[in-house]
Coordinates of C-alpha atoms in Angstrom, one line a residue:
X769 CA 0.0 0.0 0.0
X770 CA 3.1 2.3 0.3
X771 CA 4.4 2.3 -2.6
X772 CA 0.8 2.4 -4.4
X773 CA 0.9 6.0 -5.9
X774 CA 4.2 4.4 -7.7
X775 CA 2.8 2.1 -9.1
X776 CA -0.3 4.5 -11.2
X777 CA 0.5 6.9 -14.2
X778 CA 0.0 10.5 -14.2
X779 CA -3.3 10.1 -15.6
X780 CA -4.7 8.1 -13.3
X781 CA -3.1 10.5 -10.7
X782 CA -4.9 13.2 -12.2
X783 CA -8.2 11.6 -11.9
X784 CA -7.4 10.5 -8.3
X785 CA -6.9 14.9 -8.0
X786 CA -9.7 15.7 -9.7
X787 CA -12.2 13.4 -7.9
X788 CA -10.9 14.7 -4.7
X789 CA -10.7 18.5 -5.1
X790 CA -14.3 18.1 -6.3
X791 CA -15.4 15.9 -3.3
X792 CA -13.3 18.6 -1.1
X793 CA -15.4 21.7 -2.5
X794 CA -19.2 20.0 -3.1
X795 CA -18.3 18.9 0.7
X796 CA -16.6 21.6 2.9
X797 CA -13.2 19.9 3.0
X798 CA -11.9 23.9 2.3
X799 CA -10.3 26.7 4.3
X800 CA -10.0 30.2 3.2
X801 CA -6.4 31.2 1.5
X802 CA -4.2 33.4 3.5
X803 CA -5.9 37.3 3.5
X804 CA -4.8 39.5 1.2
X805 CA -3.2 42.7 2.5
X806 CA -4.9 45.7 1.7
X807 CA -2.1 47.7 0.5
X808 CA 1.4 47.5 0.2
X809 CA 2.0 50.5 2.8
X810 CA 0.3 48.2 5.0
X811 CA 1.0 44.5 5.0
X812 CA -0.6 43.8 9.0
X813 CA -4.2 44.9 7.8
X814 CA -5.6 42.6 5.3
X815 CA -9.1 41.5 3.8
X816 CA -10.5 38.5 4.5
X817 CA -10.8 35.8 1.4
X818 CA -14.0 35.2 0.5
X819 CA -12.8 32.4 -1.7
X820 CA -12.0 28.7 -0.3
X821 CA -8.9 26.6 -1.5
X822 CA -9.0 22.7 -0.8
X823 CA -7.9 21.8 2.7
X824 CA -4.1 20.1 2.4
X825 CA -5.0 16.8 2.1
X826 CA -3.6 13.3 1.6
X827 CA -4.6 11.5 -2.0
X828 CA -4.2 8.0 -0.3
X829 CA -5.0 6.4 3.2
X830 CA -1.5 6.3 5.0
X831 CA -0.9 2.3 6.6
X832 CA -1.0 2.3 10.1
X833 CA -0.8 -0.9 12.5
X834 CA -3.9 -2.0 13.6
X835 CA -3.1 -3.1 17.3
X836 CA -1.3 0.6 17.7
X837 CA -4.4 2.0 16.7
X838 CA -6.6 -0.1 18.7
X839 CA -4.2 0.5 21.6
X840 CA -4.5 4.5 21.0
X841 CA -8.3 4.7 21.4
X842 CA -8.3 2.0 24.2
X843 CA -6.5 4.5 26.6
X844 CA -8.3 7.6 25.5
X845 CA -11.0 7.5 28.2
X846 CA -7.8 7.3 30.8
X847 CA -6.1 10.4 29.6
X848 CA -9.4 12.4 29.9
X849 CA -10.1 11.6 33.6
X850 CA -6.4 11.8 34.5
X851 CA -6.9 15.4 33.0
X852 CA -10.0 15.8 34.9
X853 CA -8.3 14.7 38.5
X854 CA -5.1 16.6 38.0
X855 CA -7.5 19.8 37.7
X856 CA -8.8 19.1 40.9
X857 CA -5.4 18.6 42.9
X858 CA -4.7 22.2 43.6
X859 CA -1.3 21.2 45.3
X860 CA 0.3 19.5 42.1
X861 CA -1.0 22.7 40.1
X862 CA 0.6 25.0 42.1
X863 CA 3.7 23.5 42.6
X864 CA 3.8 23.3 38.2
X865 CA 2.4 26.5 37.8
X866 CA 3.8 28.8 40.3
X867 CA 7.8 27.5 38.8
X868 CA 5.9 28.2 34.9
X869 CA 5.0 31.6 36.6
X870 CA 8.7 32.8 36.8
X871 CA 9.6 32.3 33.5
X872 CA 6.2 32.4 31.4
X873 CA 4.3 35.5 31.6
X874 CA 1.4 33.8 29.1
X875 CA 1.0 30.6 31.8
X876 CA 1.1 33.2 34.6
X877 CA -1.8 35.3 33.5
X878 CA -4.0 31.7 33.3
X879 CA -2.9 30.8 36.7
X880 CA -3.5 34.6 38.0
X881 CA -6.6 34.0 36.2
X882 CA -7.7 30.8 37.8
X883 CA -6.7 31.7 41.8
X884 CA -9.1 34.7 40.8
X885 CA -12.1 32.7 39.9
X886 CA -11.3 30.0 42.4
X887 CA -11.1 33.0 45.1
X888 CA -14.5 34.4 44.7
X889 CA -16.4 30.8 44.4
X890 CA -16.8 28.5 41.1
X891 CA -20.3 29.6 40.0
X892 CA -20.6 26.2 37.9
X893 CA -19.1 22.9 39.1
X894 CA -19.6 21.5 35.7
X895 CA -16.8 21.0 33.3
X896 CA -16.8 19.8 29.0
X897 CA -13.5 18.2 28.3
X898 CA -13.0 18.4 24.7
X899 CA -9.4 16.6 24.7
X900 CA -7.1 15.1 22.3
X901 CA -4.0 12.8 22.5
X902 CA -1.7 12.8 20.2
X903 CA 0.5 10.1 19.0
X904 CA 3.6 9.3 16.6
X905 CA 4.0 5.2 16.1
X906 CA 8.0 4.5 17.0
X907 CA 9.8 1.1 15.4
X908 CA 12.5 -0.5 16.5
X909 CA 15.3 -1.5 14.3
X910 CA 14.3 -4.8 12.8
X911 CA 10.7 -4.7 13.8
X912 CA 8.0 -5.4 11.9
X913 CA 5.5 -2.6 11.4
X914 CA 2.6 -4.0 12.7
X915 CA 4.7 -4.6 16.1
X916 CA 5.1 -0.3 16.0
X917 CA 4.0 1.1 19.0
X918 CA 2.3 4.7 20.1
X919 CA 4.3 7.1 21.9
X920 CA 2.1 10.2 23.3
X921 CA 3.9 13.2 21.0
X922 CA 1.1 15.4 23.4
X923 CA -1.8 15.8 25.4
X924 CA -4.1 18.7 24.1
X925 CA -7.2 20.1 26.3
X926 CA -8.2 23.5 24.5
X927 CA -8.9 24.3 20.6
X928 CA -8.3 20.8 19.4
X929 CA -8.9 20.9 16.1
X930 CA -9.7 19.1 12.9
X931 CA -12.4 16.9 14.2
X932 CA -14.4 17.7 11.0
X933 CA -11.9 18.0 8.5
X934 CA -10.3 14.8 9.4
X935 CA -14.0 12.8 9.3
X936 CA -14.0 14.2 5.5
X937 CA -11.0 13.1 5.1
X938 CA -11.9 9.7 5.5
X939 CA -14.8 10.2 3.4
X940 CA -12.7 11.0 0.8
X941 CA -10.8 8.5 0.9
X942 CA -13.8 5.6 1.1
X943 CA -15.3 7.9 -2.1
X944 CA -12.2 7.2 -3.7
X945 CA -12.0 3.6 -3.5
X946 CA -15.8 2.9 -3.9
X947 CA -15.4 4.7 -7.0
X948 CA -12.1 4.0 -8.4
X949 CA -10.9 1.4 -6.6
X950 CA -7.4 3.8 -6.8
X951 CA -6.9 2.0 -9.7
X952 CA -5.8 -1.7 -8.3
X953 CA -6.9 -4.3 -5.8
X954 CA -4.5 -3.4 -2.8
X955 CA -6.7 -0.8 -1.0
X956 CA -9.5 -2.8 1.0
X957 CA -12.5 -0.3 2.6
X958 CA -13.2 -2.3 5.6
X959 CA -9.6 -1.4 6.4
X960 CA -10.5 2.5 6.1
X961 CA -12.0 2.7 10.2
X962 CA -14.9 5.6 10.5
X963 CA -14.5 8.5 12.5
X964 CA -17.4 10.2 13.9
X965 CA -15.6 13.2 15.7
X966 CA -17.6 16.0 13.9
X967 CA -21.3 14.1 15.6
X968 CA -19.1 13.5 18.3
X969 CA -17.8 16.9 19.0
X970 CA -21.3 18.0 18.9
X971 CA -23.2 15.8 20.7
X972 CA -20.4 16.2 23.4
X973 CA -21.5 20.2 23.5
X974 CA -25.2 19.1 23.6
X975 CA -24.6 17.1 26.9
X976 CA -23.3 20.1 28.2
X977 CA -26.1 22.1 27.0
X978 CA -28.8 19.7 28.4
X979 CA -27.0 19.5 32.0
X980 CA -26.9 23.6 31.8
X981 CA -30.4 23.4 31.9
X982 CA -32.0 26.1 29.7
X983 CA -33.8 25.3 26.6
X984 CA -33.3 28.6 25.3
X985 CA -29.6 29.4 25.5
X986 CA -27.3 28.9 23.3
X987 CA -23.7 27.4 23.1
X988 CA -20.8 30.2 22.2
X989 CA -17.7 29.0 20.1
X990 CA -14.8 31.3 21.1
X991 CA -13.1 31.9 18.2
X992 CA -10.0 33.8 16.3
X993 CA -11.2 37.0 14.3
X994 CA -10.8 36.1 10.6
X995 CA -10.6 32.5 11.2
X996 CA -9.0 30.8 7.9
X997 CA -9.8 27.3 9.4
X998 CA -13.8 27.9 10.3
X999 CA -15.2 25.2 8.0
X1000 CA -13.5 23.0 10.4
X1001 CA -15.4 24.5 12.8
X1002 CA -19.1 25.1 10.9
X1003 CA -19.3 21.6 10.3
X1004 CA -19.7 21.2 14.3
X1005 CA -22.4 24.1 14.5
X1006 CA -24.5 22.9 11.7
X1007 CA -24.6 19.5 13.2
X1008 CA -25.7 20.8 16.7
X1009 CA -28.3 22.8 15.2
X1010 CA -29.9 19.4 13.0
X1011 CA -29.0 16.5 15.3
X1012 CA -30.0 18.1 18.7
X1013 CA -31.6 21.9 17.8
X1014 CA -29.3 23.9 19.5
X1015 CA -28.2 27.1 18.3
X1016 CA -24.4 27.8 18.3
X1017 CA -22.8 31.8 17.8
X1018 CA -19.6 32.8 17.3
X1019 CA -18.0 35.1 19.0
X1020 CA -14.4 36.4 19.7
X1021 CA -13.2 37.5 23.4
X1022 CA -12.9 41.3 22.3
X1023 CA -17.2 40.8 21.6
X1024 CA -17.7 38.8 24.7
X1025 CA -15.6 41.5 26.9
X1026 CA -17.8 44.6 24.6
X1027 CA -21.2 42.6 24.5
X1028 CA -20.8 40.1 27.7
X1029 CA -22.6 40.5 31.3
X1030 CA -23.4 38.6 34.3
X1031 CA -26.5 38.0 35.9
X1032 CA -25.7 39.8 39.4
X1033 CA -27.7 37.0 40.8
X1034 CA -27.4 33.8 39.1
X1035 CA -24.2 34.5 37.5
X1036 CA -25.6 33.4 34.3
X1037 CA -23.5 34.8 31.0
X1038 CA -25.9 36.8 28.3
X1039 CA -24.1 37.9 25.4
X1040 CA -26.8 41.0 24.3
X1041 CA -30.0 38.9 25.5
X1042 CA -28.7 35.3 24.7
X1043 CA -27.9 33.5 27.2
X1044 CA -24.9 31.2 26.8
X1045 CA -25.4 27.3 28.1
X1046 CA -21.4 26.4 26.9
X1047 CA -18.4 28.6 26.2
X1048 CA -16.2 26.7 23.7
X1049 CA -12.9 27.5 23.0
X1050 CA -11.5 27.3 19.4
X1051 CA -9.0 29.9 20.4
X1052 CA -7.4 31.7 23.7
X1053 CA -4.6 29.3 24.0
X1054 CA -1.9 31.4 22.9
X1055 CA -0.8 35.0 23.5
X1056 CA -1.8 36.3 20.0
X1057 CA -5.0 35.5 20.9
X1058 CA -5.0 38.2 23.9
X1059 CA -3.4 41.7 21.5
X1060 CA -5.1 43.5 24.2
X1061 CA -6.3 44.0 27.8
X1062 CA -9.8 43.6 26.8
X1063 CA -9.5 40.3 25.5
X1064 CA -8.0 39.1 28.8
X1065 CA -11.2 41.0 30.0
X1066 CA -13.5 39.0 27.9
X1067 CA -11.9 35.4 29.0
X1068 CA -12.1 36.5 32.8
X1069 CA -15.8 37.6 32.3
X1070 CA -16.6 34.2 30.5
X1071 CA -14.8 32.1 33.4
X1072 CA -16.7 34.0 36.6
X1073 CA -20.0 33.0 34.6
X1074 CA -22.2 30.6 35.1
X1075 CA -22.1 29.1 31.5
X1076 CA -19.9 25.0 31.6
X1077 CA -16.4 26.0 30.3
X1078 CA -15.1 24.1 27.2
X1079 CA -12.2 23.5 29.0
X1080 CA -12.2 24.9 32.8
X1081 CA -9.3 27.3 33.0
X1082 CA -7.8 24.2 35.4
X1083 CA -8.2 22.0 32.1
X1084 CA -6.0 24.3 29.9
X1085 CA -3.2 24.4 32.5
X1086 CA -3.7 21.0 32.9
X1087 CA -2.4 20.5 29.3
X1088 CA 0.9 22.5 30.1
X1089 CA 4.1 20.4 28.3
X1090 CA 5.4 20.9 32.2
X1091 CA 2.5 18.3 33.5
X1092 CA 3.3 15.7 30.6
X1093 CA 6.7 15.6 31.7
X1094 CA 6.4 15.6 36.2
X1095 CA 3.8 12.5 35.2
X1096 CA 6.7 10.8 33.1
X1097 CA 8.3 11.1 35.8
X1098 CA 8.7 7.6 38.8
X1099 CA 5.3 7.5 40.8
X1100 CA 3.7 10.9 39.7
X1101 CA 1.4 9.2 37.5
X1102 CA 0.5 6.5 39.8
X1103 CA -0.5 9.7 42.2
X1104 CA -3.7 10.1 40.1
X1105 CA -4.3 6.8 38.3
X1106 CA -5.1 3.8 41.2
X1107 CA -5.4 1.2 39.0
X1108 CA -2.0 -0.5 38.3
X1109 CA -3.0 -1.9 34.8
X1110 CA -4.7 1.4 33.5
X1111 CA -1.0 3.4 34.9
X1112 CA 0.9 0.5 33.3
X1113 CA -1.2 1.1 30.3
X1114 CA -0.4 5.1 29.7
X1115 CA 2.8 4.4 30.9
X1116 CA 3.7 2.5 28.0
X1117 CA 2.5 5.7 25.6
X1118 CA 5.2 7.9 26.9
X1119 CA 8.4 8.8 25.4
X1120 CA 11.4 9.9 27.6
X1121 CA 10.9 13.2 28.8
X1122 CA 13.6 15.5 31.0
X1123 CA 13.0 18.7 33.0
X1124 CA 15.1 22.0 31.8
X1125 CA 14.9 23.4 35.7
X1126 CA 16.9 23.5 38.6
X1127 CA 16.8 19.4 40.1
X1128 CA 19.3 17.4 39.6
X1129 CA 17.4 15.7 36.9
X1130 CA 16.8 19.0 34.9
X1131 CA 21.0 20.1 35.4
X1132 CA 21.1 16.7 34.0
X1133 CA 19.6 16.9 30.5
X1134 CA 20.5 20.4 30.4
X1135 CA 24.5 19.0 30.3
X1136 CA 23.6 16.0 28.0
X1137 CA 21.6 18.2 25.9
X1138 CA 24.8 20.3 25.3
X1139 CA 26.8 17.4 24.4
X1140 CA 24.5 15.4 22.1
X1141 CA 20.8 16.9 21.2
X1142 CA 20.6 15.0 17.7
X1143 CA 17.5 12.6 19.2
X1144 CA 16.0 15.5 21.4
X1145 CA 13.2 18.2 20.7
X1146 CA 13.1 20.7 22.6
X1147 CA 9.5 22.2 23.8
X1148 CA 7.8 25.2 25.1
X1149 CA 4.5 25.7 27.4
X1150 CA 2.5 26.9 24.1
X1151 CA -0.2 25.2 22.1
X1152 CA 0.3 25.1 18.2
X1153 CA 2.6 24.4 15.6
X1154 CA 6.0 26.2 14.8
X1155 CA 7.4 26.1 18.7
X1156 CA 9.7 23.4 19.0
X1157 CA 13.3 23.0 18.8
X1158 CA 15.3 20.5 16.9
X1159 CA 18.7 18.7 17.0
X1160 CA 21.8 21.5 17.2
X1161 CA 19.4 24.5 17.1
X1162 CA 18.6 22.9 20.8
X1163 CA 22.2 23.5 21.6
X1164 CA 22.2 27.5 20.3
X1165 CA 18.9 28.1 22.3
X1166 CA 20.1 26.7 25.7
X1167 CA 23.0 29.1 26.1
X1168 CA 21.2 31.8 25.2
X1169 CA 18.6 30.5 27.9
X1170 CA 19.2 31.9 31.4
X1171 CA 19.2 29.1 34.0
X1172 CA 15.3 30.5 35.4
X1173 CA 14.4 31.1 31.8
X1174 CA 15.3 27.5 30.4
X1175 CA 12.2 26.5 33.4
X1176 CA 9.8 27.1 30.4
X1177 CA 11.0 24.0 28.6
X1178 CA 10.9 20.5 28.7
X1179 CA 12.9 18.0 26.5
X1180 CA 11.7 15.4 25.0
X1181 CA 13.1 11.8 22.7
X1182 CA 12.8 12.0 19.5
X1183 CA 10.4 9.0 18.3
X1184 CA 11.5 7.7 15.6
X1185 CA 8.6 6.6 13.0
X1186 CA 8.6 4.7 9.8
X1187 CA 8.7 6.1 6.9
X1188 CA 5.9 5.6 4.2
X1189 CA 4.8 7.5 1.2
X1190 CA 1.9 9.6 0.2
X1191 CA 0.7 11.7 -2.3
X1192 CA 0.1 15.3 -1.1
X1193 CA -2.6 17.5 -2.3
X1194 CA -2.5 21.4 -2.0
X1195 CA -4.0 24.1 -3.3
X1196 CA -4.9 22.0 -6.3
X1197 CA -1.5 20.5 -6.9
X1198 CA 0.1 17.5 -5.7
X1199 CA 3.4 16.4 -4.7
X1200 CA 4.3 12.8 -4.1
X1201 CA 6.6 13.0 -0.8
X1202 CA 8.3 10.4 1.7
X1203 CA 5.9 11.0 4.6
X1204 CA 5.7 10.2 8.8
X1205 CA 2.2 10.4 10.6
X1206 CA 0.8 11.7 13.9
X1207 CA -2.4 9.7 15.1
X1208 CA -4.7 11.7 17.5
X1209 CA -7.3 10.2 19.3
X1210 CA -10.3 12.8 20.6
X1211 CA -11.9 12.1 24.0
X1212 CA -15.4 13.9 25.2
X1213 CA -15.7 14.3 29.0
X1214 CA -18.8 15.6 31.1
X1215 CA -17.9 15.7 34.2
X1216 CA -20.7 17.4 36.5
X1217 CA -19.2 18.3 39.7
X1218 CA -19.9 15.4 41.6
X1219 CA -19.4 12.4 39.3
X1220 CA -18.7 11.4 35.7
X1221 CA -21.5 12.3 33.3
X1222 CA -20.2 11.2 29.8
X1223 CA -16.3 9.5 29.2
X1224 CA -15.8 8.6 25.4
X1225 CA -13.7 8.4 22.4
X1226 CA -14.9 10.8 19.8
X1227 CA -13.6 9.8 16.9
X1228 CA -9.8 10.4 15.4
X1229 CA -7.3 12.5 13.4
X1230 CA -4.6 11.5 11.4
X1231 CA -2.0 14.3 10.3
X1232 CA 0.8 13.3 7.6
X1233 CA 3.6 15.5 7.1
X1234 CA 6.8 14.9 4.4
X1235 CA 9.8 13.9 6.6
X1236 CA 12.1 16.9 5.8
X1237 CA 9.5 18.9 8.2
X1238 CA 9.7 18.6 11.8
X1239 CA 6.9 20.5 12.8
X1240 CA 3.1 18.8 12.5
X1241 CA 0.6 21.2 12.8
X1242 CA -1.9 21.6 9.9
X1243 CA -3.1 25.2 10.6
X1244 CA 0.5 26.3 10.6
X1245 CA 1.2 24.9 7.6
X1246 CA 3.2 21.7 8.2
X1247 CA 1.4 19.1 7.5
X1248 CA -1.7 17.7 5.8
X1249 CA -5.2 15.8 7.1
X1250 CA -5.1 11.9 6.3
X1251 CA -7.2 8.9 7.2
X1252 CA -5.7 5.4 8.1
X1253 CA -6.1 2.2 6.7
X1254 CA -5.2 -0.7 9.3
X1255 CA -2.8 -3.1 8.7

């Protein structure tokens, strides 16, 4: 299956492109292009397209071993209450987030944030974990590659994205062979597994609606002004409004902090006259997404409300790269998980991860780093693509790191996948490229206060990228959406 685009002429390639660039636009497999400045004095201001370009997308279905993937969605559901019970230990958050504090002025606002709300009284217990894990396969020399096994790359809890895209994606694919067969007898469709992420996403908000309680309010999607990636995000809207009748608006946290207010009594969030049921985040994880005070002003207004938080402010720290690598770490994990096969279980989904700080440990790396960091990356608090370090540019950044300042990172192993190949589809062109894959498994948690209201897997994402990249985020340009087909 590899080596399948190979194997088919350029003809049959281009009626594999066609096909799918007509599939992409008939079925919202699009974003918008890059905006267009509005004059050359001025390259920051720019008009938003009102055109769409296909999504980057795969041609083909990228192999990937069956009991990896298998494995990948088994532990889902373990990740998302470890999130959930790490957000309620205030004593292991503090300890992470007051070192973060010193040395990351973006983490320290959050935590700030969160003592704030915590300080004058939660006004709603409930939380809406909309998680993914995220996962690169790693092979040993002289293994066979259904023997690869996952290694957690990261652990995302706001803004994951790609929950749509990557359904039609699959779809694609399945149209593909149902029509085409890809031109041979290699590609077999019960090996192409569903994903249902974009009903799942959904009907994970609509839980949250129901156990908010009013028929009449509406769930808010928090997202980035002139959003190039809101098809993606449509796809979830439209389906709450048809599968369960609830209305979803979009608003940025500039409108909620001009257009947002409390009810003095109840605490409840109206945003003009509606009243909000579920504030989703599709943004506010990084620092461009705060240009101004009254962004910060909007997130804090949204957090004090009454409205179920999609995540909790404790969710989002939870998903710091600091926590990934203290539960790496001998015994931490076993703090939160009881259960020795379950720990055993996400234990065996790490990689080796190493503290930049001030133990002995962190001294540690920091020296070995200096010496050899060819089979290291090097990674930052932040969420999204473009942040990590790589092999000797690891080396340049620690010295010019202060000892306090080089707190902010964590190091991580290299895994090392195997190497298949794809056929890439861009802006209407393709390019056949040696390729590596990152599997992400999406986990929906409903947690009400007091116990466990909903804990599933919601579907998956595959991400391929060509090898000479080392970055694998899709919105930043690295990489493109895939589907799997299980060997």
């Amino acid at each position: 299956m590899s080596d399948l685009a190979s194997t088919l002429t350029e003809e049959q390639l281009t009626i594999l492109k066609d096909a799918a660039l007509d599939f992409a636009l008939s079925h919202g497999l699009v974003v918008r292009p890059p905006p267009t400045p509005l004059s050359k004095d001025d390259p920051h201001h720019a008009a938003l397209s009102t055109g769409v370009i296909n999504a980057p997308i795969s041609l083909f279905p990228t192999p990937f071993p069956k009991r990896a993937f298998h494995n990948a969605v088994q532990i889902q559901p373990l990740f998302s209450q470890l999130v959930h019970d790490i957000s309620e230990d205030d004593a292991f958050l503090k300890e992470i987030m007051e070192s973060l504090s010193h040395v990351d002025d973006f983490v320290k606002r959050l935590y700030d944030m969160y003592i704030t709300v915590k300080k004058e009284g939660i006004a709603q217990p409930a939380s809406l974990g909309i998680h993914r894990s995220d996962y690169i396969i790693h092979l040993n020399p002289g293994q066979d590659f259904s023997e690869a096994a996952i290694k957690q790359v990261e652990l995302n809890t706001i803004s994951v994205s790609f929950g749509s895209l990557s359904s039609l994606t699959a779809d694609l694919h399945r149209y593909l062979q149902a029509t085409t067969g890809y031109f041979s007898d290699k590609v077999d469709l019960d090996a192409l597994p569903t994903s249902e992420s974009i009903e799942s996403i959904a009907s994970g908000l609509a839980s949250a609606h129901k156990h908010y309680g009013s028929k009449s309010a509406k769930v808010m999607m928090v997202v980035q002004p002139g959003e190039r990636n809101a098809f993606d995000q449509r796809w979830i809207e439209y389906n709450l409004l048809k599968k369960h009748g609830i209305v979803l608006i979009r608003k940025t946290l500039a409108e909620i902090a001009d257009h947002g207010r409390l009810d003095p009594t109840t605490k409840a969030l109206y945003i003009g006259d509606q009243e909000i049921s579920v504030a989703y985040y599709r943004s506010a994880y990084a620092t461009t997404d705060y240009p101004t005070e009254k962004e910060w002003d909007g997130r804090l207004l949204a957090e004090r409300s009454l409205a179920i938080k999609c995540p909790t402010l404790a969710y989002q720290l939870v998903g710091a790269k600091k926590v990934q690598q203290v539960l790496a770490a001998p015994g931490q994990l076993e703090r939160f998980v009881k259960d020795p096969q379950s720990a055993a279980l996400l234990r065996a989904s790490f990689t080796g991860l190493y503290p930049l700080d001030h133990t002995p440990e962190g001294l540690a790396a920091y020296e070995a780093a200096l010496v050899n960091s060819d089979d290291l990356v090097m990674k930052p608090q932040r969420e999204g693509g473009g942040n990590n370090i790589y092999g000797k540019d690891i080396q340049v950044a620690l010295k010019k790191l202060s000892a306090e300042q080089r707190n902010a990172y964590i190091l991580m192993d290299i895994i090392r996948p195997p190497i298949t190949k794809n056929v890439l589809l861009r802006k209407g062109e393709l390019q056949r490229a040696d390729v590596v894959s990152e599997l992400g498994v999406y986990g929906i948690y409903l947690h009400s206060g007091e116990q466990v209201v909903r804990n599933d897997v919601g579907g998956h994402l595959l991400r391929t990228k060509g090898v000479e990249s080392n970055e694998g985020g899709v919105a930043a340009g690295f990489a493109v959406i895939d589907s799997l087909i299980l060997v």
